[in-house]
Amino acid sequence: MLERVKEFLASLNNSQEEQVPMSFATALAALMVEVMRADNEIVPQELDMVAKLLQRQCQLSAQSSELIRTEALQLVDTAIDLHRFIKVVNEHTDEQARIEVIELMWLVAFSDGKLDPQEDYTVRKIAGLMYVAHADFITAKLRAKDALSIAD
């Protein structure tokens, strides 16, 4: 019995070591997908916004951004938590860039014309995990709201 447990734990370690490193674009897409899915309703405007933001932020073609978005949807479906994605984004960004990432999250949240409380909570949680100060979190929210001309 103990031998089977050891084999199982060894197989877990081997599978974790074999994981391909995640790209910044994929991690960023996964975080945007998490915001998009927070209200349990995925609408075309949100899907389009994620692809558009990936194109702009990561200098990707339309086809590449859609492929990464699709991969991110699958990754988020099987993810236990967001830490894997947050870690990659944090490793590739400085403080100012992390604030810009939070602004992207807000753009996704506002893209359907309304802000669901679960979307707000998800962006807030991601901002905390990325060590973005509350004042910067609010500034990013206001900039995104202004960019999309969302009324209160």
Tab-separated table of N, CA and C in Angstrom:
chain	number	residue	atom	x	y	z
A	1	MET	N	0.833	-1.194	0.000
A	1	MET	CA	0.000	0.000	0.000
A	1	MET	C	0.874	1.252	0.000
A	2	LEU	N	1.851	1.302	0.882
A	2	LEU	CA	2.741	2.454	0.972
A	2	LEU	C	3.514	2.651	-0.329
A	3	GLU	N	3.858	1.567	-0.971
A	3	GLU	CA	4.593	1.641	-2.233
A	3	GLU	C	3.735	2.289	-3.321
A	4	ARG	N	2.447	1.973	-3.347
A	4	ARG	CA	1.540	2.571	-4.342
A	4	ARG	C	1.381	4.065	-4.102
A	5	VAL	N	1.338	4.477	-2.864
A	5	VAL	CA	1.242	5.899	-2.537
A	5	VAL	C	2.498	6.621	-3.014
A	6	LYS	N	3.663	6.027	-2.785
A	6	LYS	CA	4.928	6.615	-3.235
A	6	LYS	C	4.953	6.745	-4.758
A	7	GLU	N	4.480	5.715	-5.459
A	7	GLU	CA	4.434	5.751	-6.924
A	7	GLU	C	3.498	6.858	-7.410
A	8	PHE	N	2.368	6.977	-6.742
A	8	PHE	CA	1.414	8.017	-7.107
A	8	PHE	C	2.019	9.409	-6.926
A	9	LEU	N	2.655	9.648	-5.783
A	9	LEU	CA	3.288	10.939	-5.525
A	9	LEU	C	4.415	11.212	-6.511
A	10	ALA	N	5.159	10.205	-6.862
A	10	ALA	CA	6.235	10.357	-7.848
A	10	ALA	C	5.653	10.724	-9.212
A	11	SER	N	4.533	10.113	-9.580
A	11	SER	CA	3.915	10.431	-10.871
A	11	SER	C	3.409	11.865	-10.892
A	12	LEU	N	2.911	12.354	-9.756
A	12	LEU	CA	2.489	13.752	-9.679
A	12	LEU	C	3.667	14.686	-9.888
A	13	ASN	N	4.774	14.410	-9.246
A	13	ASN	CA	5.975	15.234	-9.402
A	13	ASN	C	6.466	15.225	-10.836
A	14	ASN	N	6.450	14.073	-11.483
A	14	ASN	CA	6.899	13.975	-12.871
A	14	ASN	C	5.999	14.764	-13.803
A	15	SER	N	4.695	14.699	-13.585
A	15	SER	CA	3.779	15.429	-14.461
A	15	SER	C	3.927	16.931	-14.273
A	16	GLN	N	4.206	17.386	-13.061
A	16	GLN	CA	4.406	18.817	-12.838
A	16	GLN	C	5.683	19.295	-13.500
A	17	GLU	N	6.732	18.481	-13.485
A	17	GLU	CA	7.993	18.858	-14.099
A	17	GLU	C	7.875	18.914	-15.612
A	18	GLU	N	6.987	18.109	-16.188
A	18	GLU	CA	6.835	18.043	-17.633
A	18	GLU	C	5.986	19.180	-18.181
A	19	GLN	N	5.342	19.969	-17.331
A	19	GLN	CA	4.509	21.058	-17.802
A	19	GLN	C	5.339	22.065	-18.582
A	20	VAL	N	4.819	22.444	-19.714
A	20	VAL	CA	5.484	23.435	-20.543
A	20	VAL	C	5.291	24.795	-19.887
A	21	PRO	N	6.346	25.607	-19.834
A	21	PRO	CA	6.181	26.939	-19.249
A	21	PRO	C	5.104	27.725	-20.002
A	22	MET	N	4.322	28.449	-19.257
A	22	MET	CA	3.228	29.212	-19.834
A	22	MET	C	3.743	30.557	-20.333
A	23	SER	N	3.252	30.985	-21.476
A	23	SER	CA	3.636	32.292	-22.004
A	23	SER	C	2.883	33.401	-21.271
A	24	PHE	N	3.440	34.602	-21.341
A	24	PHE	CA	2.778	35.760	-20.746
A	24	PHE	C	1.401	35.953	-21.361
A	25	ALA	N	1.301	35.838	-22.684
A	25	ALA	CA	0.023	36.053	-23.367
A	25	ALA	C	-1.039	35.063	-22.882
A	26	THR	N	-0.648	33.820	-22.694
A	26	THR	CA	-1.596	32.803	-22.230
A	26	THR	C	-2.043	33.089	-20.798
A	27	ALA	N	-1.100	33.464	-19.947
A	27	ALA	CA	-1.446	33.782	-18.560
A	27	ALA	C	-2.357	35.007	-18.496
A	28	LEU	N	-2.034	36.021	-19.275
A	28	LEU	CA	-2.863	37.225	-19.328
A	28	LEU	C	-4.265	36.876	-19.820
A	29	ALA	N	-4.341	36.072	-20.871
A	29	ALA	CA	-5.641	35.659	-21.406
A	29	ALA	C	-6.439	34.890	-20.361
A	30	ALA	N	-5.771	34.032	-19.611
A	30	ALA	CA	-6.465	33.248	-18.582
A	30	ALA	C	-7.076	34.155	-17.518
A	31	LEU	N	-6.354	35.191	-17.126
A	31	LEU	CA	-6.901	36.125	-16.133
A	31	LEU	C	-8.099	36.882	-16.703
A	32	MET	N	-8.012	37.297	-17.960
A	32	MET	CA	-9.147	37.987	-18.581
A	32	MET	C	-10.339	37.050	-18.718
A	33	VAL	N	-10.078	35.792	-19.053
A	33	VAL	CA	-11.152	34.800	-19.151
A	33	VAL	C	-11.806	34.596	-17.788
A	34	GLU	N	-11.016	34.570	-16.747
A	34	GLU	CA	-11.570	34.408	-15.398
A	34	GLU	C	-12.537	35.550	-15.065
A	35	VAL	N	-12.178	36.764	-15.434
A	35	VAL	CA	-13.070	37.913	-15.217
A	35	VAL	C	-14.328	37.755	-16.071
A	36	MET	N	-14.145	37.365	-17.310
A	36	MET	CA	-15.259	37.200	-18.242
A	36	MET	C	-16.251	36.164	-17.726
A	37	ARG	N	-15.756	35.092	-17.134
A	37	ARG	CA	-16.608	34.000	-16.656
A	37	ARG	C	-17.196	34.245	-15.269
A	38	ALA	N	-16.755	35.272	-14.601
A	38	ALA	CA	-17.143	35.488	-13.203
A	38	ALA	C	-18.650	35.580	-13.007
A	39	ASP	N	-19.361	36.166	-13.964
A	39	ASP	CA	-20.808	36.328	-13.819
A	39	ASP	C	-21.593	35.157	-14.414
A	40	ASN	N	-20.877	34.075	-14.766
A	40	ASN	CA	-21.497	32.866	-15.338
A	40	ASN	C	-22.233	33.132	-16.649
A	41	GLU	N	-21.811	34.186	-17.345
A	41	GLU	CA	-22.426	34.520	-18.625
A	41	GLU	C	-21.330	35.030	-19.547
A	42	ILE	N	-21.055	34.291	-20.604
A	42	ILE	CA	-20.049	34.706	-21.577
A	42	ILE	C	-20.785	35.240	-22.799
A	43	VAL	N	-20.548	36.512	-23.090
A	43	VAL	CA	-21.215	37.153	-24.218
A	43	VAL	C	-20.182	37.482	-25.296
A	44	PRO	N	-20.631	37.619	-26.542
A	44	PRO	CA	-19.694	37.885	-27.643
A	44	PRO	C	-18.819	39.128	-27.427
A	45	GLN	N	-19.368	40.173	-26.795
A	45	GLN	CA	-18.583	41.391	-26.565
A	45	GLN	C	-17.364	41.093	-25.691
A	46	GLU	N	-17.538	40.228	-24.706
A	46	GLU	CA	-16.423	39.879	-23.815
A	46	GLU	C	-15.388	39.041	-24.555
A	47	LEU	N	-15.845	38.078	-25.326
A	47	LEU	CA	-14.917	37.260	-26.112
A	47	LEU	C	-14.117	38.135	-27.081
A	48	ASP	N	-14.812	39.051	-27.739
A	48	ASP	CA	-14.134	39.956	-28.676
A	48	ASP	C	-13.141	40.861	-27.957
A	49	MET	N	-13.521	41.341	-26.785
A	49	MET	CA	-12.639	42.232	-26.025
A	49	MET	C	-11.359	41.502	-25.615
A	50	VAL	N	-11.474	40.282	-25.159
A	50	VAL	CA	-10.289	39.514	-24.768
A	50	VAL	C	-9.352	39.363	-25.966
A	51	ALA	N	-9.892	38.982	-27.118
A	51	ALA	CA	-9.062	38.809	-28.314
A	51	ALA	C	-8.421	40.131	-28.735
A	52	LYS	N	-9.195	41.198	-28.701
A	52	LYS	CA	-8.695	42.520	-29.091
A	52	LYS	C	-7.574	42.984	-28.152
A	53	LEU	N	-7.765	42.809	-26.872
A	53	LEU	CA	-6.749	43.233	-25.904
A	53	LEU	C	-5.472	42.401	-26.024
A	54	LEU	N	-5.628	41.115	-26.293
A	54	LEU	CA	-4.447	40.266	-26.517
A	54	LEU	C	-3.667	40.736	-27.745
A	55	GLN	N	-4.379	41.041	-28.800
A	55	GLN	CA	-3.725	41.546	-30.009
A	55	GLN	C	-2.917	42.799	-29.695
A	56	ARG	N	-3.547	43.722	-29.000
A	56	ARG	CA	-2.922	45.013	-28.708
A	56	ARG	C	-1.763	44.882	-27.719
A	57	GLN	N	-1.983	44.182	-26.625
A	57	GLN	CA	-0.976	44.114	-25.564
A	57	GLN	C	0.196	43.202	-25.897
A	58	CYS	N	-0.056	42.166	-26.655
A	58	CYS	CA	0.979	41.157	-26.917
A	58	CYS	C	1.437	41.147	-28.377
A	59	GLN	N	0.993	42.129	-29.138
A	59	GLN	CA	1.348	42.247	-30.553
A	59	GLN	C	1.108	40.928	-31.296
A	60	LEU	N	-0.115	40.435	-31.225
A	60	LEU	CA	-0.489	39.172	-31.857
A	60	LEU	C	-1.395	39.418	-33.051
A	61	SER	N	-1.429	38.472	-33.950
A	61	SER	CA	-2.398	38.513	-35.044
A	61	SER	C	-3.774	38.165	-34.485
A	62	ALA	N	-4.803	38.457	-35.261
A	62	ALA	CA	-6.164	38.127	-34.828
A	62	ALA	C	-6.303	36.620	-34.610
A	63	GLN	N	-5.734	35.834	-35.512
A	63	GLN	CA	-5.822	34.382	-35.402
A	63	GLN	C	-5.090	33.874	-34.153
A	64	SER	N	-3.900	34.395	-33.897
A	64	SER	CA	-3.137	33.973	-32.712
A	64	SER	C	-3.863	34.336	-31.434
A	65	SER	N	-4.433	35.539	-31.387
A	65	SER	CA	-5.123	35.957	-30.166
A	65	SER	C	-6.349	35.079	-29.909
A	66	GLU	N	-7.042	34.673	-30.951
A	66	GLU	CA	-8.196	33.800	-30.773
A	66	GLU	C	-7.773	32.404	-30.320
A	67	LEU	N	-6.653	31.911	-30.842
A	67	LEU	CA	-6.142	30.611	-30.404
A	67	LEU	C	-5.739	30.646	-28.931
A	68	ILE	N	-5.067	31.716	-28.535
A	68	ILE	CA	-4.652	31.850	-27.135
A	68	ILE	C	-5.873	31.993	-26.230
A	69	ARG	N	-6.867	32.747	-26.680
A	69	ARG	CA	-8.097	32.886	-25.898
A	69	ARG	C	-8.767	31.527	-25.707
A	70	THR	N	-8.815	30.723	-26.754
A	70	THR	CA	-9.400	29.386	-26.672
A	70	THR	C	-8.608	28.506	-25.713
A	71	GLU	N	-7.285	28.571	-25.794
A	71	GLU	CA	-6.446	27.814	-24.871
A	71	GLU	C	-6.690	28.265	-23.429
A	72	ALA	N	-6.807	29.578	-23.241
A	72	ALA	CA	-7.041	30.118	-21.901
A	72	ALA	C	-8.385	29.646	-21.340
A	73	LEU	N	-9.394	29.588	-22.173
A	73	LEU	CA	-10.700	29.078	-21.721
A	73	LEU	C	-10.562	27.655	-21.191
A	74	GLN	N	-9.794	26.830	-21.894
A	74	GLN	CA	-9.584	25.448	-21.456
A	74	GLN	C	-8.761	25.391	-20.174
A	75	LEU	N	-7.722	26.215	-20.093
A	75	LEU	CA	-6.875	26.223	-18.904
A	75	LEU	C	-7.655	26.645	-17.663
A	76	VAL	N	-8.483	27.658	-17.805
A	76	VAL	CA	-9.264	28.153	-16.665
A	76	VAL	C	-10.302	27.108	-16.241
A	77	ASP	N	-10.840	26.371	-17.206
A	77	ASP	CA	-11.800	25.307	-16.878
A	77	ASP	C	-11.191	24.261	-15.957
A	78	THR	N	-9.901	23.974	-16.135
A	78	THR	CA	-9.263	22.909	-15.362
A	78	THR	C	-8.413	23.431	-14.204
A	79	ALA	N	-8.273	24.737	-14.088
A	79	ALA	CA	-7.421	25.312	-13.045
A	79	ALA	C	-8.081	25.207	-11.672
A	80	ILE	N	-7.250	24.971	-10.689
A	80	ILE	CA	-7.725	24.921	-9.314
A	80	ILE	C	-7.812	26.337	-8.749
A	81	ASP	N	-6.842	27.161	-9.117
A	81	ASP	CA	-6.810	28.546	-8.656
A	81	ASP	C	-6.116	29.405	-9.712
A	82	LEU	N	-5.912	30.665	-9.392
A	82	LEU	CA	-5.318	31.610	-10.343
A	82	LEU	C	-3.823	31.793	-10.165
A	83	HIS	N	-3.246	31.188	-9.165
A	83	HIS	CA	-1.853	31.472	-8.818
A	83	HIS	C	-0.873	31.191	-9.950
A	84	ARG	N	-1.092	30.150	-10.701
A	84	ARG	CA	-0.188	29.834	-11.819
A	84	ARG	C	-0.160	30.980	-12.832
A	85	PHE	N	-1.321	31.535	-13.134
A	85	PHE	CA	-1.422	32.621	-14.108
A	85	PHE	C	-0.846	33.918	-13.539
A	86	ILE	N	-1.205	34.193	-12.288
A	86	ILE	CA	-0.712	35.408	-11.615
A	86	ILE	C	0.813	35.398	-11.558
A	87	LYS	N	1.375	34.259	-11.239
A	87	LYS	CA	2.832	34.148	-11.119
A	87	LYS	C	3.519	34.533	-12.430
A	88	VAL	N	3.019	34.022	-13.536
A	88	VAL	CA	3.623	34.329	-14.838
A	88	VAL	C	3.503	35.817	-15.145
A	89	VAL	N	2.319	36.385	-14.917
A	89	VAL	CA	2.120	37.814	-15.190
A	89	VAL	C	3.022	38.652	-14.290
A	90	ASN	N	3.073	38.325	-13.012
A	90	ASN	CA	3.932	39.080	-12.087
A	90	ASN	C	5.403	39.003	-12.479
A	91	GLU	N	5.834	37.846	-12.958
A	91	GLU	CA	7.237	37.683	-13.352
A	91	GLU	C	7.605	38.517	-14.579
A	92	HIS	N	6.621	38.832	-15.408
A	92	HIS	CA	6.883	39.548	-16.661
A	92	HIS	C	6.497	41.024	-16.613
A	93	THR	N	6.097	41.509	-15.457
A	93	THR	CA	5.645	42.902	-15.376
A	93	THR	C	6.260	43.613	-14.181
A	94	ASP	N	6.322	44.931	-14.304
A	94	ASP	CA	6.704	45.757	-13.163
A	94	ASP	C	5.421	46.345	-12.574
A	95	GLU	N	5.566	47.193	-11.580
A	95	GLU	CA	4.394	47.739	-10.886
A	95	GLU	C	3.442	48.460	-11.846
A	96	GLN	N	3.975	49.305	-12.708
A	96	GLN	CA	3.131	50.063	-13.643
A	96	GLN	C	2.415	49.133	-14.621
A	97	ALA	N	3.113	48.140	-15.119
A	97	ALA	CA	2.501	47.197	-16.059
A	97	ALA	C	1.403	46.382	-15.385
A	98	ARG	N	1.572	46.067	-14.107
A	98	ARG	CA	0.528	45.320	-13.392
A	98	ARG	C	-0.740	46.174	-13.255
A	99	ILE	N	-0.568	47.463	-13.073
A	99	ILE	CA	-1.737	48.357	-13.024
A	99	ILE	C	-2.440	48.348	-14.381
A	100	GLU	N	-1.660	48.350	-15.450
A	100	GLU	CA	-2.245	48.284	-16.795
A	100	GLU	C	-2.979	46.962	-17.013
A	101	VAL	N	-2.453	45.878	-16.457
A	101	VAL	CA	-3.125	44.580	-16.554
A	101	VAL	C	-4.480	44.645	-15.845
A	102	ILE	N	-4.524	45.293	-14.702
A	102	ILE	CA	-5.802	45.435	-13.983
A	102	ILE	C	-6.776	46.264	-14.816
A	103	GLU	N	-6.269	47.279	-15.491
A	103	GLU	CA	-7.138	48.063	-16.381
A	103	GLU	C	-7.715	47.169	-17.484
A	104	LEU	N	-6.928	46.247	-18.003
A	104	LEU	CA	-7.425	45.304	-19.007
A	104	LEU	C	-8.547	44.449	-18.429
A	105	MET	N	-8.374	44.028	-17.174
A	105	MET	CA	-9.418	43.224	-16.528
A	105	MET	C	-10.727	44.021	-16.462
A	106	TRP	N	-10.599	45.313	-16.128
A	106	TRP	CA	-11.787	46.165	-16.065
A	106	TRP	C	-12.419	46.325	-17.443
A	107	LEU	N	-11.604	46.463	-18.483
A	107	LEU	CA	-12.153	46.584	-19.837
A	107	LEU	C	-12.976	45.354	-20.198
A	108	VAL	N	-12.509	44.194	-19.815
A	108	VAL	CA	-13.271	42.963	-20.061
A	108	VAL	C	-14.562	42.984	-19.247
A	109	ALA	N	-14.472	43.352	-17.983
A	109	ALA	CA	-15.653	43.369	-17.113
A	109	ALA	C	-16.719	44.333	-17.626
A	110	PHE	N	-16.298	45.479	-18.150
A	110	PHE	CA	-17.242	46.493	-18.631
A	110	PHE	C	-17.683	46.266	-20.077
A	111	SER	N	-17.066	45.346	-20.796
A	111	SER	CA	-17.295	45.227	-22.238
A	111	SER	C	-18.730	44.870	-22.620
A	112	ASP	N	-19.484	44.266	-21.713
A	112	ASP	CA	-20.879	43.941	-22.022
A	112	ASP	C	-21.838	45.045	-21.576
A	113	GLY	N	-21.283	46.188	-21.141
A	113	GLY	CA	-22.109	47.336	-20.787
A	113	GLY	C	-22.572	47.382	-19.344
A	114	LYS	N	-22.202	46.375	-18.563
A	114	LYS	CA	-22.605	46.373	-17.151
A	114	LYS	C	-21.526	45.672	-16.331
A	115	LEU	N	-21.483	46.012	-15.062
A	115	LEU	CA	-20.511	45.400	-14.160
A	115	LEU	C	-21.252	44.542	-13.148
A	116	ASP	N	-21.046	43.250	-13.239
A	116	ASP	CA	-21.633	42.309	-12.294
A	116	ASP	C	-20.799	42.320	-11.010
A	117	PRO	N	-21.421	42.183	-9.842
A	117	PRO	CA	-20.658	42.148	-8.585
A	117	PRO	C	-19.576	41.055	-8.556
A	118	GLN	N	-19.832	39.924	-9.211
A	118	GLN	CA	-18.825	38.857	-9.250
A	118	GLN	C	-17.615	39.258	-10.095
A	119	GLU	N	-17.849	40.020	-11.158
A	119	GLU	CA	-16.737	40.523	-11.967
A	119	GLU	C	-15.907	41.499	-11.139
A	120	ASP	N	-16.589	42.377	-10.419
A	120	ASP	CA	-15.904	43.329	-9.558
A	120	ASP	C	-15.050	42.588	-8.529
A	121	TYR	N	-15.628	41.580	-7.907
A	121	TYR	CA	-14.912	40.785	-6.910
A	121	TYR	C	-13.684	40.104	-7.522
A	122	THR	N	-13.842	39.560	-8.714
A	122	THR	CA	-12.747	38.842	-9.369
A	122	THR	C	-11.596	39.787	-9.706
A	123	VAL	N	-11.908	40.963	-10.238
A	123	VAL	CA	-10.850	41.935	-10.542
A	123	VAL	C	-10.165	42.366	-9.246
A	124	ARG	N	-10.941	42.577	-8.211
A	124	ARG	CA	-10.390	42.972	-6.908
A	124	ARG	C	-9.442	41.891	-6.368
A	125	LYS	N	-9.851	40.628	-6.501
A	125	LYS	CA	-9.031	39.508	-6.031
A	125	LYS	C	-7.720	39.435	-6.835
A	126	ILE	N	-7.814	39.569	-8.142
A	126	ILE	CA	-6.617	39.522	-8.992
A	126	ILE	C	-5.684	40.683	-8.648
A	127	ALA	N	-6.248	41.866	-8.452
A	127	ALA	CA	-5.426	43.030	-8.088
A	127	ALA	C	-4.685	42.786	-6.779
A	128	GLY	N	-5.350	42.194	-5.825
A	128	GLY	CA	-4.699	41.884	-4.549
A	128	GLY	C	-3.565	40.888	-4.717
A	129	LEU	N	-3.789	39.871	-5.529
A	129	LEU	CA	-2.759	38.856	-5.762
A	129	LEU	C	-1.576	39.415	-6.559
A	130	MET	N	-1.834	40.495	-7.292
A	130	MET	CA	-0.760	41.120	-8.083
A	130	MET	C	-0.125	42.291	-7.334
A	131	TYR	N	-0.527	42.488	-6.095
A	131	TYR	CA	0.019	43.550	-5.238
A	131	TYR	C	-0.195	44.943	-5.821
A	132	VAL	N	-1.368	45.156	-6.400
A	132	VAL	CA	-1.731	46.472	-6.918
A	132	VAL	C	-2.439	47.223	-5.801
A	133	ALA	N	-1.955	48.414	-5.504
A	133	ALA	CA	-2.528	49.232	-4.428
A	133	ALA	C	-3.979	49.593	-4.749
A	134	HIS	N	-4.775	49.772	-3.713
A	134	HIS	CA	-6.201	50.066	-3.895
A	134	HIS	C	-6.414	51.336	-4.726
A	135	ALA	N	-5.624	52.362	-4.473
A	135	ALA	CA	-5.770	53.606	-5.233
A	135	ALA	C	-5.523	53.357	-6.725
A	136	ASP	N	-4.534	52.540	-7.048
A	136	ASP	CA	-4.248	52.214	-8.446
A	136	ASP	C	-5.346	51.339	-9.045
A	137	PHE	N	-5.901	50.462	-8.230
A	137	PHE	CA	-7.023	49.615	-8.635
A	137	PHE	C	-8.214	50.488	-9.051
A	138	ILE	N	-8.523	51.495	-8.250
A	138	ILE	CA	-9.644	52.404	-8.536
A	138	ILE	C	-9.346	53.258	-9.770
A	139	THR	N	-8.125	53.764	-9.871
A	139	THR	CA	-7.738	54.570	-11.034
A	139	THR	C	-7.880	53.750	-12.314
A	140	ALA	N	-7.437	52.504	-12.290
A	140	ALA	CA	-7.554	51.630	-13.454
A	140	ALA	C	-9.030	51.410	-13.811
A	141	LYS	N	-9.862	51.251	-12.806
A	141	LYS	CA	-11.296	51.055	-13.036
A	141	LYS	C	-11.900	52.281	-13.713
A	142	LEU	N	-11.557	53.465	-13.220
A	142	LEU	CA	-12.099	54.696	-13.795
A	142	LEU	C	-11.610	54.920	-15.225
A	143	ARG	N	-10.328	54.612	-15.486
A	143	ARG	CA	-9.794	54.759	-16.851
A	143	ARG	C	-10.507	53.811	-17.813
A	144	ALA	N	-10.732	52.583	-17.392
A	144	ALA	CA	-11.429	51.616	-18.241
A	144	ALA	C	-12.862	52.060	-18.495
A	145	LYS	N	-13.495	52.537	-17.457
A	145	LYS	CA	-14.882	53.009	-17.579
A	145	LYS	C	-14.964	54.172	-18.555
A	146	ASP	N	-14.030	55.107	-18.449
A	146	ASP	CA	-13.976	56.247	-19.357
A	146	ASP	C	-13.696	55.802	-20.786
A	147	ALA	N	-12.787	54.851	-20.963
A	147	ALA	CA	-12.412	54.377	-22.297
A	147	ALA	C	-13.608	53.762	-23.015
A	148	LEU	N	-14.486	53.124	-22.267
A	148	LEU	CA	-15.657	52.487	-22.858
A	148	LEU	C	-16.917	53.338	-22.726
A	149	SER	N	-16.779	54.513	-22.115
A	149	SER	CA	-17.896	55.436	-21.906
A	149	SER	C	-19.085	54.755	-21.226
A	150	ILE	N	-18.782	54.109	-20.109
A	150	ILE	CA	-19.811	53.427	-19.315
A	150	ILE	C	-20.384	54.439	-18.322
A	151	ALA	N	-21.694	54.565	-18.323
A	151	ALA	CA	-22.362	55.482	-17.387
A	151	ALA	C	-22.603	54.782	-16.059
A	152	ASP	N	-22.645	55.571	-14.992
A	152	ASP	CA	-22.949	55.012	-13.657
A	152	ASP	C	-24.401	54.645	-13.544
